[in-house]
Coordinates of C-alpha atoms in Angstrom, one line a residue:
M1 CA 0.1 -0.2 0.1
K2 CA 1.6 3.4 -0.7
R3 CA 1.4 6.0 1.6
N4 CA 1.3 9.8 1.3
E5 CA 2.7 12.6 3.5
I6 CA 1.8 16.0 3.8
R7 CA 3.8 18.5 5.7
V8 CA 2.0 21.7 7.4
E9 CA 4.4 24.3 9.0
V10 CA 3.2 26.3 11.9
P11 CA 3.5 30.2 11.7
A12 CA 7.2 31.2 13.2
D13 CA 5.1 33.3 16.0
C14 CA 3.1 30.4 17.0
R15 CA 3.5 27.0 18.6
L16 CA 2.1 23.6 17.8
V17 CA -0.7 22.6 20.1
G18 CA -1.9 19.4 18.8
V19 CA -3.1 17.7 15.9
R20 CA -5.9 15.4 15.6
T21 CA -8.1 13.8 12.7
D22 CA -11.8 14.4 12.0
G23 CA -12.9 11.7 9.6
D24 CA -10.8 11.8 6.8
V25 CA -9.5 15.7 7.5
A26 CA -6.2 16.4 9.7
V27 CA -6.8 19.3 12.1
I28 CA -3.7 21.0 13.2
I29 CA -4.3 23.3 16.6
Y30 CA -1.5 26.1 17.0
E31 CA -1.6 29.1 19.2
P32 CA 0.3 32.6 19.1
I33 CA 3.3 32.3 21.5
Q34 CA 2.5 34.5 24.4
S35 CA 5.9 35.7 25.3
V36 CA 6.5 37.4 22.0
R37 CA 5.5 41.3 22.2
Q38 CA 5.8 43.9 19.6
I39 CA 7.4 46.8 21.3
G40 CA 7.6 49.0 18.2
F41 CA 8.3 49.1 14.6
I42 CA 11.1 50.6 12.0
H43 CA 9.8 53.0 9.3
Y44 CA 11.9 53.0 6.5
P45 CA 11.5 55.6 3.8
E46 CA 10.2 55.1 0.4
P47 CA 12.7 55.1 -2.1
N48 CA 13.1 57.7 -4.9
D49 CA 14.8 58.4 -8.2
E50 CA 16.7 61.1 -6.6
N51 CA 20.4 60.6 -5.7
E52 CA 20.0 58.6 -2.7
D53 CA 23.7 58.9 -1.5
E54 CA 23.2 62.5 -0.9
P55 CA 21.7 63.1 2.5
D56 CA 18.3 65.0 2.7
N57 CA 19.5 68.1 4.0
K58 CA 21.6 68.6 0.8
K59 CA 19.2 67.8 -1.7

């Protein structure tokens, strides 16, 4: 009998809780990792067509 395998990746900021079956359906249970908190973000300016090597105050 030939068998097949399907791999499912849990998102990086989550942890696998369990796997169960519901008839012919595999159910993957995962939850967010509680210790990961976003404390800020970095905003990068959009690139433009002008010379990007010059500082902003010299343009």
